[in-house]
Coordinates of C-alpha atoms and ligand atoms in Angstrom, one line a residue:
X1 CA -26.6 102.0 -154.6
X2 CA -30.2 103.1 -153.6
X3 CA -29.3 107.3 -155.1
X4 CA -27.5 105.9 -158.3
X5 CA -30.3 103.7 -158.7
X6 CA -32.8 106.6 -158.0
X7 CA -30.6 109.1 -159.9
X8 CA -30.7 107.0 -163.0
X9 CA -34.6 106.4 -162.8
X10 CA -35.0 110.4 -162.8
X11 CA -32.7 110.3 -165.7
X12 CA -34.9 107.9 -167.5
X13 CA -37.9 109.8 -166.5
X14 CA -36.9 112.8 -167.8
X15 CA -35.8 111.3 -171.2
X16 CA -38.7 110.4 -171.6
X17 CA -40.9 113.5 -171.2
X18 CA -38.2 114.8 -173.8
X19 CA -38.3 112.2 -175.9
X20 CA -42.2 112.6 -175.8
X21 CA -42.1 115.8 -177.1
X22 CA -44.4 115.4 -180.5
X23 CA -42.9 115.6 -183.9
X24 CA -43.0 118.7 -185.9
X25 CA -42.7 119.6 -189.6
X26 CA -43.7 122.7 -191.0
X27 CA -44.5 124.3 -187.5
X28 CA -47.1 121.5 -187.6
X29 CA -47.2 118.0 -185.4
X30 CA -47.4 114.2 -186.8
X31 CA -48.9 111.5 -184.9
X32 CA -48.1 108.5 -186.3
X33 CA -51.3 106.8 -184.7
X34 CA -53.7 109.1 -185.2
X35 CA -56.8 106.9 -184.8
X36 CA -58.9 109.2 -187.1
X37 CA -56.7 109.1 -190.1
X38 CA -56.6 105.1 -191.0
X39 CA -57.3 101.4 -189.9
X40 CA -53.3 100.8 -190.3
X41 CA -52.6 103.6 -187.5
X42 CA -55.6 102.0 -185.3
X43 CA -54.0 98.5 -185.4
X44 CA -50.2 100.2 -185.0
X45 CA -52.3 101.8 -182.0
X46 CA -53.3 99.0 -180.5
X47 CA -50.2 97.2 -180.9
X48 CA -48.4 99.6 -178.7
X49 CA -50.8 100.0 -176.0
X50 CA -49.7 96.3 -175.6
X51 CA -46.4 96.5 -176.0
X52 CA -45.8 99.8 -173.3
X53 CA -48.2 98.1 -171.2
X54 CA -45.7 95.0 -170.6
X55 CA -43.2 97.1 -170.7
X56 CA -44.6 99.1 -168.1
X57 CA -44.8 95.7 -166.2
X58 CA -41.3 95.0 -166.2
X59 CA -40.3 98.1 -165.3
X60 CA -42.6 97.9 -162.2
X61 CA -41.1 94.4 -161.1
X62 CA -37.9 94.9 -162.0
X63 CA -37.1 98.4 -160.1
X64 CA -39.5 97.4 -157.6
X65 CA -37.6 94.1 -156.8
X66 CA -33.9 96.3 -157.2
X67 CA -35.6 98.5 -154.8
X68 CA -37.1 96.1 -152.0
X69 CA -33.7 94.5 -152.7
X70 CA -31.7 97.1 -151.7
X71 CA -33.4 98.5 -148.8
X72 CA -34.0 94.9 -147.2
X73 CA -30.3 93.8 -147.5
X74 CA -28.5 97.0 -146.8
X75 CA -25.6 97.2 -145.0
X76 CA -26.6 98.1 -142.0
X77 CA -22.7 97.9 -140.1
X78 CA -24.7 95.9 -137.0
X79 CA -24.1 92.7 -139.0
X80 CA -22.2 90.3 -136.6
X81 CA -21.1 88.3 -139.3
X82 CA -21.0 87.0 -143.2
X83 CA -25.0 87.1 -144.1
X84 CA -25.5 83.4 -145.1
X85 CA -24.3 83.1 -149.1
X86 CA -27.0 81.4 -151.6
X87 CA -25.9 79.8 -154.9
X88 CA -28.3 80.0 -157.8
X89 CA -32.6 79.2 -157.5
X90 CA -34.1 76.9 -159.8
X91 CA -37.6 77.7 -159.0
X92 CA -36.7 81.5 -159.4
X93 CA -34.9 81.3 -162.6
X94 CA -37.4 78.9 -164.4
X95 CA -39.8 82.0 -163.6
X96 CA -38.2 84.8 -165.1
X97 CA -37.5 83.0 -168.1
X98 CA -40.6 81.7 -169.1
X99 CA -42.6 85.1 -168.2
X100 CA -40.5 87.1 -170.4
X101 CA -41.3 84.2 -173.0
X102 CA -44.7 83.8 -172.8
X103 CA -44.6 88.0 -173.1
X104 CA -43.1 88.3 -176.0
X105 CA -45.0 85.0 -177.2
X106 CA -48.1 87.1 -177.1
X107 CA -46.6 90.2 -178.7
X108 CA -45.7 88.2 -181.4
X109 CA -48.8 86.6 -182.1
X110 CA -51.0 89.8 -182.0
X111 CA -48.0 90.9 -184.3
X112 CA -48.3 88.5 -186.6
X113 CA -52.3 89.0 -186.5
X114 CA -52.3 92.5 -187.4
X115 CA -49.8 91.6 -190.2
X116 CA -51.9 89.1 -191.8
X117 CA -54.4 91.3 -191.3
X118 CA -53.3 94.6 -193.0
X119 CA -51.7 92.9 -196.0
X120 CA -54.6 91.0 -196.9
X121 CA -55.5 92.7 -200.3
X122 CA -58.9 94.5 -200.7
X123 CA -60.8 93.0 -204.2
X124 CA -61.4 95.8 -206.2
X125 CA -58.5 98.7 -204.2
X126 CA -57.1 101.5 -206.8
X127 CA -54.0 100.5 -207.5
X128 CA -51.1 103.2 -207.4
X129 CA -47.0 102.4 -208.3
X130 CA -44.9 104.1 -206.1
X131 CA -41.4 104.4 -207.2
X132 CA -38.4 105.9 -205.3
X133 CA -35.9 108.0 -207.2
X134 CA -32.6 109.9 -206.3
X135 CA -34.6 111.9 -204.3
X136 CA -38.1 111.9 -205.5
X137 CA -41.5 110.1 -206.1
X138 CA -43.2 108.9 -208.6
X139 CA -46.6 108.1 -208.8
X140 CA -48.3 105.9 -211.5
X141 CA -52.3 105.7 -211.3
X142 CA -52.1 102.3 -212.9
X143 CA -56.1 102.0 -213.2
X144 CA -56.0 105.3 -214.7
X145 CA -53.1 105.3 -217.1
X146 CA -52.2 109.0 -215.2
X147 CA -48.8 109.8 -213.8
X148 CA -48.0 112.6 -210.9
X149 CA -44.6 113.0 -209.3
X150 CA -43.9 113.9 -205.5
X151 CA -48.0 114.8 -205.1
X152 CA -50.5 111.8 -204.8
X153 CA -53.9 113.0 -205.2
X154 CA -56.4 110.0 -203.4
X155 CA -60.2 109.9 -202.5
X156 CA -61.3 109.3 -199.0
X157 CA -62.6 106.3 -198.3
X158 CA -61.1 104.2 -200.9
X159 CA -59.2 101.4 -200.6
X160 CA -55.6 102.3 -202.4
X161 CA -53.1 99.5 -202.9
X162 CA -49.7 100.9 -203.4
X163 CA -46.8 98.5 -205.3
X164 CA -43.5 100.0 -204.3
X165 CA -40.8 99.7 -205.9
X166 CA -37.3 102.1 -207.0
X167 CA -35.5 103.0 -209.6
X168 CA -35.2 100.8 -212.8
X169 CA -32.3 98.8 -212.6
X170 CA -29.6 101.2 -213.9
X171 CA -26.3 101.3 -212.1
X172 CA -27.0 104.2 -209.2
X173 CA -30.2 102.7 -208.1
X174 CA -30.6 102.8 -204.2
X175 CA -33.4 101.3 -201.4
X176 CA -36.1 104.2 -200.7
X177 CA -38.7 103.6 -198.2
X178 CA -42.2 105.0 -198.7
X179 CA -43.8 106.4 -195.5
X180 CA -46.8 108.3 -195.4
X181 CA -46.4 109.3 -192.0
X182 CA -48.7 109.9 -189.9
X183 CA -51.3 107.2 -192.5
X184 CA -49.7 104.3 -193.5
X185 CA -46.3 102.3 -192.2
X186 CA -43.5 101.9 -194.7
X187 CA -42.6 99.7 -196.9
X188 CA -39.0 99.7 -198.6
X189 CA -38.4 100.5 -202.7
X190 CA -36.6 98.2 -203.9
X191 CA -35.2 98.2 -207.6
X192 CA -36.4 95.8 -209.1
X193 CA -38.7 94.4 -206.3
X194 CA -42.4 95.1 -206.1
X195 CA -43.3 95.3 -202.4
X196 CA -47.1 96.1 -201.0
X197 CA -49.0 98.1 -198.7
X198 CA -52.3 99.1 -198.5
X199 CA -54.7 101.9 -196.8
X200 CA -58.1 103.5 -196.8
X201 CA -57.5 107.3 -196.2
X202 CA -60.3 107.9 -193.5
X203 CA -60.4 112.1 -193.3
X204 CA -59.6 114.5 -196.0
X205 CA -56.4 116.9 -195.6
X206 CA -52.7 116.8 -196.3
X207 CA -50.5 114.2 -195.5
X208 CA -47.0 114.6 -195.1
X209 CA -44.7 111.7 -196.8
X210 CA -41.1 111.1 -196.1
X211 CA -38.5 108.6 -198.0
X212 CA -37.1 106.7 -194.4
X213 CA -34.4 104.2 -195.7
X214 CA -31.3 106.4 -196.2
X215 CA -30.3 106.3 -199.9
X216 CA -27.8 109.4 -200.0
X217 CA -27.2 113.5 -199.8
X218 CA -30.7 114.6 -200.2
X219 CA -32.4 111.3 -198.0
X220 CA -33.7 114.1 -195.6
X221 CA -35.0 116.1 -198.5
X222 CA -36.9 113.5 -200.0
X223 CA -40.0 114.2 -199.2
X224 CA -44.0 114.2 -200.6
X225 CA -47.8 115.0 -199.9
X226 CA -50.8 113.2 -200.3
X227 CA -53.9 115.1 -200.7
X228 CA -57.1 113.0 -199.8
X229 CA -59.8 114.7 -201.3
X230 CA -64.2 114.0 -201.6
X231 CA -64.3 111.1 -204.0
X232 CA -65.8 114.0 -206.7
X233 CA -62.9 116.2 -206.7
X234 CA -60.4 113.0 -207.0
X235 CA -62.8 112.1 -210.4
X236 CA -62.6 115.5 -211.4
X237 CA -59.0 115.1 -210.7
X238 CA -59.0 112.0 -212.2
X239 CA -61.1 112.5 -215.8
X240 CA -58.9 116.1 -216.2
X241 CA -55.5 114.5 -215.6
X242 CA -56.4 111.5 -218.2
X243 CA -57.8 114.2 -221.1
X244 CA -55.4 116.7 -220.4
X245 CA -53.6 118.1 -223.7
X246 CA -51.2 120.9 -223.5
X247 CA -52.3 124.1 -226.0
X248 CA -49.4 125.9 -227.5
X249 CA -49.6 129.5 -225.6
X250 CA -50.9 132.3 -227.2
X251 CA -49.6 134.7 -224.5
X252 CA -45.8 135.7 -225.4
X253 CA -44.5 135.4 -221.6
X254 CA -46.1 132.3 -221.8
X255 CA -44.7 131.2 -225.3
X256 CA -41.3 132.7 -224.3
X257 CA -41.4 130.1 -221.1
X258 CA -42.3 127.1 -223.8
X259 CA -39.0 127.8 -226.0
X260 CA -36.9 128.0 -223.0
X261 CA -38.8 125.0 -221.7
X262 CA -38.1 123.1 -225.4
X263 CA -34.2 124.1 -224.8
X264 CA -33.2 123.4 -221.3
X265 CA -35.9 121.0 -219.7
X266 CA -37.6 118.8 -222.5
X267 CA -35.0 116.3 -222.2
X268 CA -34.8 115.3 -219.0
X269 CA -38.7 116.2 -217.7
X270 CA -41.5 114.8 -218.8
X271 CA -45.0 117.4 -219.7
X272 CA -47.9 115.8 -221.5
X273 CA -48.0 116.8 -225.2
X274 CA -44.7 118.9 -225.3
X275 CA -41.6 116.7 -224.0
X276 CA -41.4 112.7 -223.5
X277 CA -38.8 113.3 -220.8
X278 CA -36.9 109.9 -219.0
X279 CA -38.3 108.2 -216.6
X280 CA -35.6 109.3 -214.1
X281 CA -36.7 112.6 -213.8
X282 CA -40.2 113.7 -212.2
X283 CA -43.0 114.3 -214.7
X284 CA -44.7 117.8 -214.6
X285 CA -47.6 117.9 -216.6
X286 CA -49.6 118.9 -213.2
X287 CA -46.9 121.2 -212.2
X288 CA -49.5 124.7 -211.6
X289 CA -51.9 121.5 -209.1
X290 CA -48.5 121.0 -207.2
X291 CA -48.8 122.4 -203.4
X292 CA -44.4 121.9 -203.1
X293 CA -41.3 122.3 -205.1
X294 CA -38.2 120.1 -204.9
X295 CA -40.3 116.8 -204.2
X296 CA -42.4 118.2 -201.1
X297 CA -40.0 120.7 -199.7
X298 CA -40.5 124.6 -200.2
X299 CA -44.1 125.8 -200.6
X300 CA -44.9 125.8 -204.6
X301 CA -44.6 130.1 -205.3
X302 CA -43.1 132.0 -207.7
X303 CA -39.9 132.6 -205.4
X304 CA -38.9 128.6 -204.7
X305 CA -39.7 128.0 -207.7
X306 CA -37.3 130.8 -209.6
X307 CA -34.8 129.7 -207.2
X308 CA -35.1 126.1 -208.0
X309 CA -35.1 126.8 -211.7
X310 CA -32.1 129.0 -211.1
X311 CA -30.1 126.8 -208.6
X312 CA -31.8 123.3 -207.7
X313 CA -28.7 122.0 -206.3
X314 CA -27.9 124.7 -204.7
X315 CA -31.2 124.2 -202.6
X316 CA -31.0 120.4 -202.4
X317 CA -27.5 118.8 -202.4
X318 CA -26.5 115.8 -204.6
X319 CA -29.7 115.8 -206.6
X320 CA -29.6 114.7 -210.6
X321 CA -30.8 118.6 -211.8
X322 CA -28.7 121.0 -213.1
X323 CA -28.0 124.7 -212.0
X324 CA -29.2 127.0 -214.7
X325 CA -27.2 130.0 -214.0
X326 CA -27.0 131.3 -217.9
X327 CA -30.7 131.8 -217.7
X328 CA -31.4 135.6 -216.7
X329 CA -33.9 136.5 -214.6
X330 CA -36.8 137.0 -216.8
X331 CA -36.0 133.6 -218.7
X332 CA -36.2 132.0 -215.1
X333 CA -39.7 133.8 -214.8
X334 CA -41.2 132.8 -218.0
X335 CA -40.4 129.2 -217.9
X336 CA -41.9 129.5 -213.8
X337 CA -45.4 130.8 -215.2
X338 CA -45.2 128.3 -218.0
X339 CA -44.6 125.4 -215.6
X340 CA -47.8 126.8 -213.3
X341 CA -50.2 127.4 -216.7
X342 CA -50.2 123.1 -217.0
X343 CA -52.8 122.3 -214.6
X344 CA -56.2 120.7 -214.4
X345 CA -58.2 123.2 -214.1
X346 CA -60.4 124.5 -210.9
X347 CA -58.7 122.2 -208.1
X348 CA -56.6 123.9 -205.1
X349 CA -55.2 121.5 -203.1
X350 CA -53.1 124.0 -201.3
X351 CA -56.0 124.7 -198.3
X352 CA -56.6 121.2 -197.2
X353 CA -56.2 121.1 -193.6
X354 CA -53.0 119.0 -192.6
X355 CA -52.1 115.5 -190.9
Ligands
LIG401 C1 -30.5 116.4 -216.4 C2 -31.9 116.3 -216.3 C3 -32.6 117.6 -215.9 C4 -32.7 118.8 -216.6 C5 -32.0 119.2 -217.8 C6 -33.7 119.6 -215.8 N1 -34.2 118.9 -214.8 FE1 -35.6 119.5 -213.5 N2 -35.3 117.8 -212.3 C7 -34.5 116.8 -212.6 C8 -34.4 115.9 -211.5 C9 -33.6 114.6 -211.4 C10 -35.3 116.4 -210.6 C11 -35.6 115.8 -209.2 C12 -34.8 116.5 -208.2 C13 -35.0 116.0 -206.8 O1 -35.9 116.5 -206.1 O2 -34.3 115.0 -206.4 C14 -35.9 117.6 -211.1 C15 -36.8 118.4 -210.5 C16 -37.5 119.5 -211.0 C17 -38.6 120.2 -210.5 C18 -39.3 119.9 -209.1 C19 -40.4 118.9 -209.4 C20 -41.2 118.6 -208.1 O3 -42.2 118.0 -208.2 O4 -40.8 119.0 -207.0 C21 -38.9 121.2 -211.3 C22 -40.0 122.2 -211.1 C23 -37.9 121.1 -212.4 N3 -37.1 120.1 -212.2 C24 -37.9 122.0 -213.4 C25 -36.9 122.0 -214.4 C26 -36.8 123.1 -215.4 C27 -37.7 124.2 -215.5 C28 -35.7 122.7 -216.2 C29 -35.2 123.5 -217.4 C30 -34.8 124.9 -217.1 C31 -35.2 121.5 -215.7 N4 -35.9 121.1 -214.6 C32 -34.1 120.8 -216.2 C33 -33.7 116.7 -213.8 C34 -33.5 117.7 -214.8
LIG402 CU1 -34.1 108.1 -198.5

């Protein structure tokens, strides 16, 4: 009894350590309470310092009183007789049943008063729609009348209020859930439900943002950045995205890239002043400001991006995008450098430090 019970406490402790073992992405750890990075991870923070420090409690009573138990009342084989047999303990169980009450009677009323707390809306917050899409994000600067898919461009120290929501009704809608990892807890996108969440980005860098309600083949590639920036790069941002107007290009690659683009892509995609698009497939007017191809994926050069143009669903399984495979190689290219020429000009968000 006393080296199972001892043999499955190492067990435990040594889950742990592994199951302590800090996420990566990218070659890069998340902490999903990293104090510096928002309000929402300080309260999440605090939450848990609660929670593992009851836990901790229990665990301390409960193998401490298993242990005392078992060592007191061992066999010892000196036992003249039957030890004297006890039926139940009033007293005893009254105890451990309201302790464990009054516990989690406290955990959920600091729960409840961080909730209240972070969903009370700020007057005057930016407000962004967020909606999840077979398997990618779009973002709608509602204040701004400016659109960006799978790259969500915010200033620090702003209050941003994000209405989430998925889909638009049609038949193969499924639940997302928008996470901006290690910044802001998730909240599920519903179609046809608007659900909030709010956050004031504290330090400027890239954020890493996952989809984390399974919704089909490509949940795990479903995927975006945020990129807070100084409040005058996000106006810069901001003013250029709103009069941006696509020119027709002069330069023949260029021009070449726009006929193909007219042909294959205008359709289904979305680009300011050249195609209309549908609403199901991500918008890239800002595609030469993107940091990631395939909704936050593969680093945005001209390789991921050739080989998405050339074979999309090759790279990602089950998503809505065709393979191109009649386009030769040159084709490919000149719709690739066409995609990067739409940009608003003199921004790199490719450097900022990541979160
Ligand atoms: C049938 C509609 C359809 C057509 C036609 C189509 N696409 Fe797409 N495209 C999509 C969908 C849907 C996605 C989102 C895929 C995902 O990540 O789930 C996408 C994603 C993309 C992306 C990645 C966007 C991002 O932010 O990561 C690029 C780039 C792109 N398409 C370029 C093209 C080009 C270039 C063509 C023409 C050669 C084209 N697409 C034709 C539907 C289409
Ligand atoms: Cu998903």
């Amino acid at each position: 009894m006393l080296q199972r019970s001892l043999g499955l406490l190492i067990l435990l402790v040594a889950g742990l350590a592994l199951g302590a073992e800090p996420g990566q992405a990218g070659g890069h750890t998340l902490n999903i309470i990293d104090p510096q990075a928002s309000a929402f991870n300080r309260e999440v923070r605090g939450l848990l310092a609660w929670v593992m420090g009851f836990a901790a409690l229990v665990f301390v009573v409960v193998i401490g009183a298993l242990t005392y138990v078992t060592i007191r009342f061992r066999r010892t084989g000196k036992e003249a007789r039957e030890p004297e047999q006890v039926h139940g303990n009033d007293r005893l169980e009254v105890i451990w049943t309201i302790i464990p009450t009054v516990i989690v009677l406290i955990i959920f009323g600091l729960t409840a008063q961080s909730m209240f707390k972070l969903d009370r809306p700020t007057p005057g917050a930016m407000v962004v729609e967020v909606r999840g899409w077979q398997f990618w994000w779009d973002f709608y600067y509602k204040d701004h009348g400016v659109r960006n898919s799978n790259e969500l461009v915010l200033p620090v120290g702003k209050p941003v209020r994000f209405e989430v929501t998925g889909g638009d009704g049609s038949n193969y809608d499924v639940i997302h859930s928008f996470r901006i990892t290690s910044m802001v807890g998730a909240r599920d996108a519903i179609p046809g439900v608007v659900t909030h969440i709010e956050v004031t980005p504290e330090k400027v860098g890239t954020y890493y943002g996952q989809c984390v309600e399974l919704c089909g083949a490509s949940h795990a590639n479903m995927r975006f950045r945020v990129k807070v920036v100084p409040q005058e790069e996000f106006d810069r941002w901001i003013e250029g995205a709103k009069a941006y107007q696509a020119t027709t290009p002069t330069d023949p690659v260029l021009a070449r890239g726009e006929e193909l683009y007219k042909q294959q892509c205008a359709a289904c995609h979305a680009l300011k002043g050249v195609s209309q698009g549908l609403p199901q497939n991500p918008d890239l007017t800002f595609f030469g400001n993107r940091t990631t191809v395939g909704a936050g994926m593969w680093p945005n050069t001209p390789e991921y991006l050739e080989r998405w143009i050339k074979n999309s669903p090759g790279m990602k399984p089950g998503i809505k995008m065709p393979a191109f495979p009649q386009l030769s190689d040159e084709e490919v290219k000149a719709i690739a450098a066409y995609l990067m020429s739409h940009k608003v000009e003199g921004l790199d968000f490719s450097n900022l430090e990541k979160f």
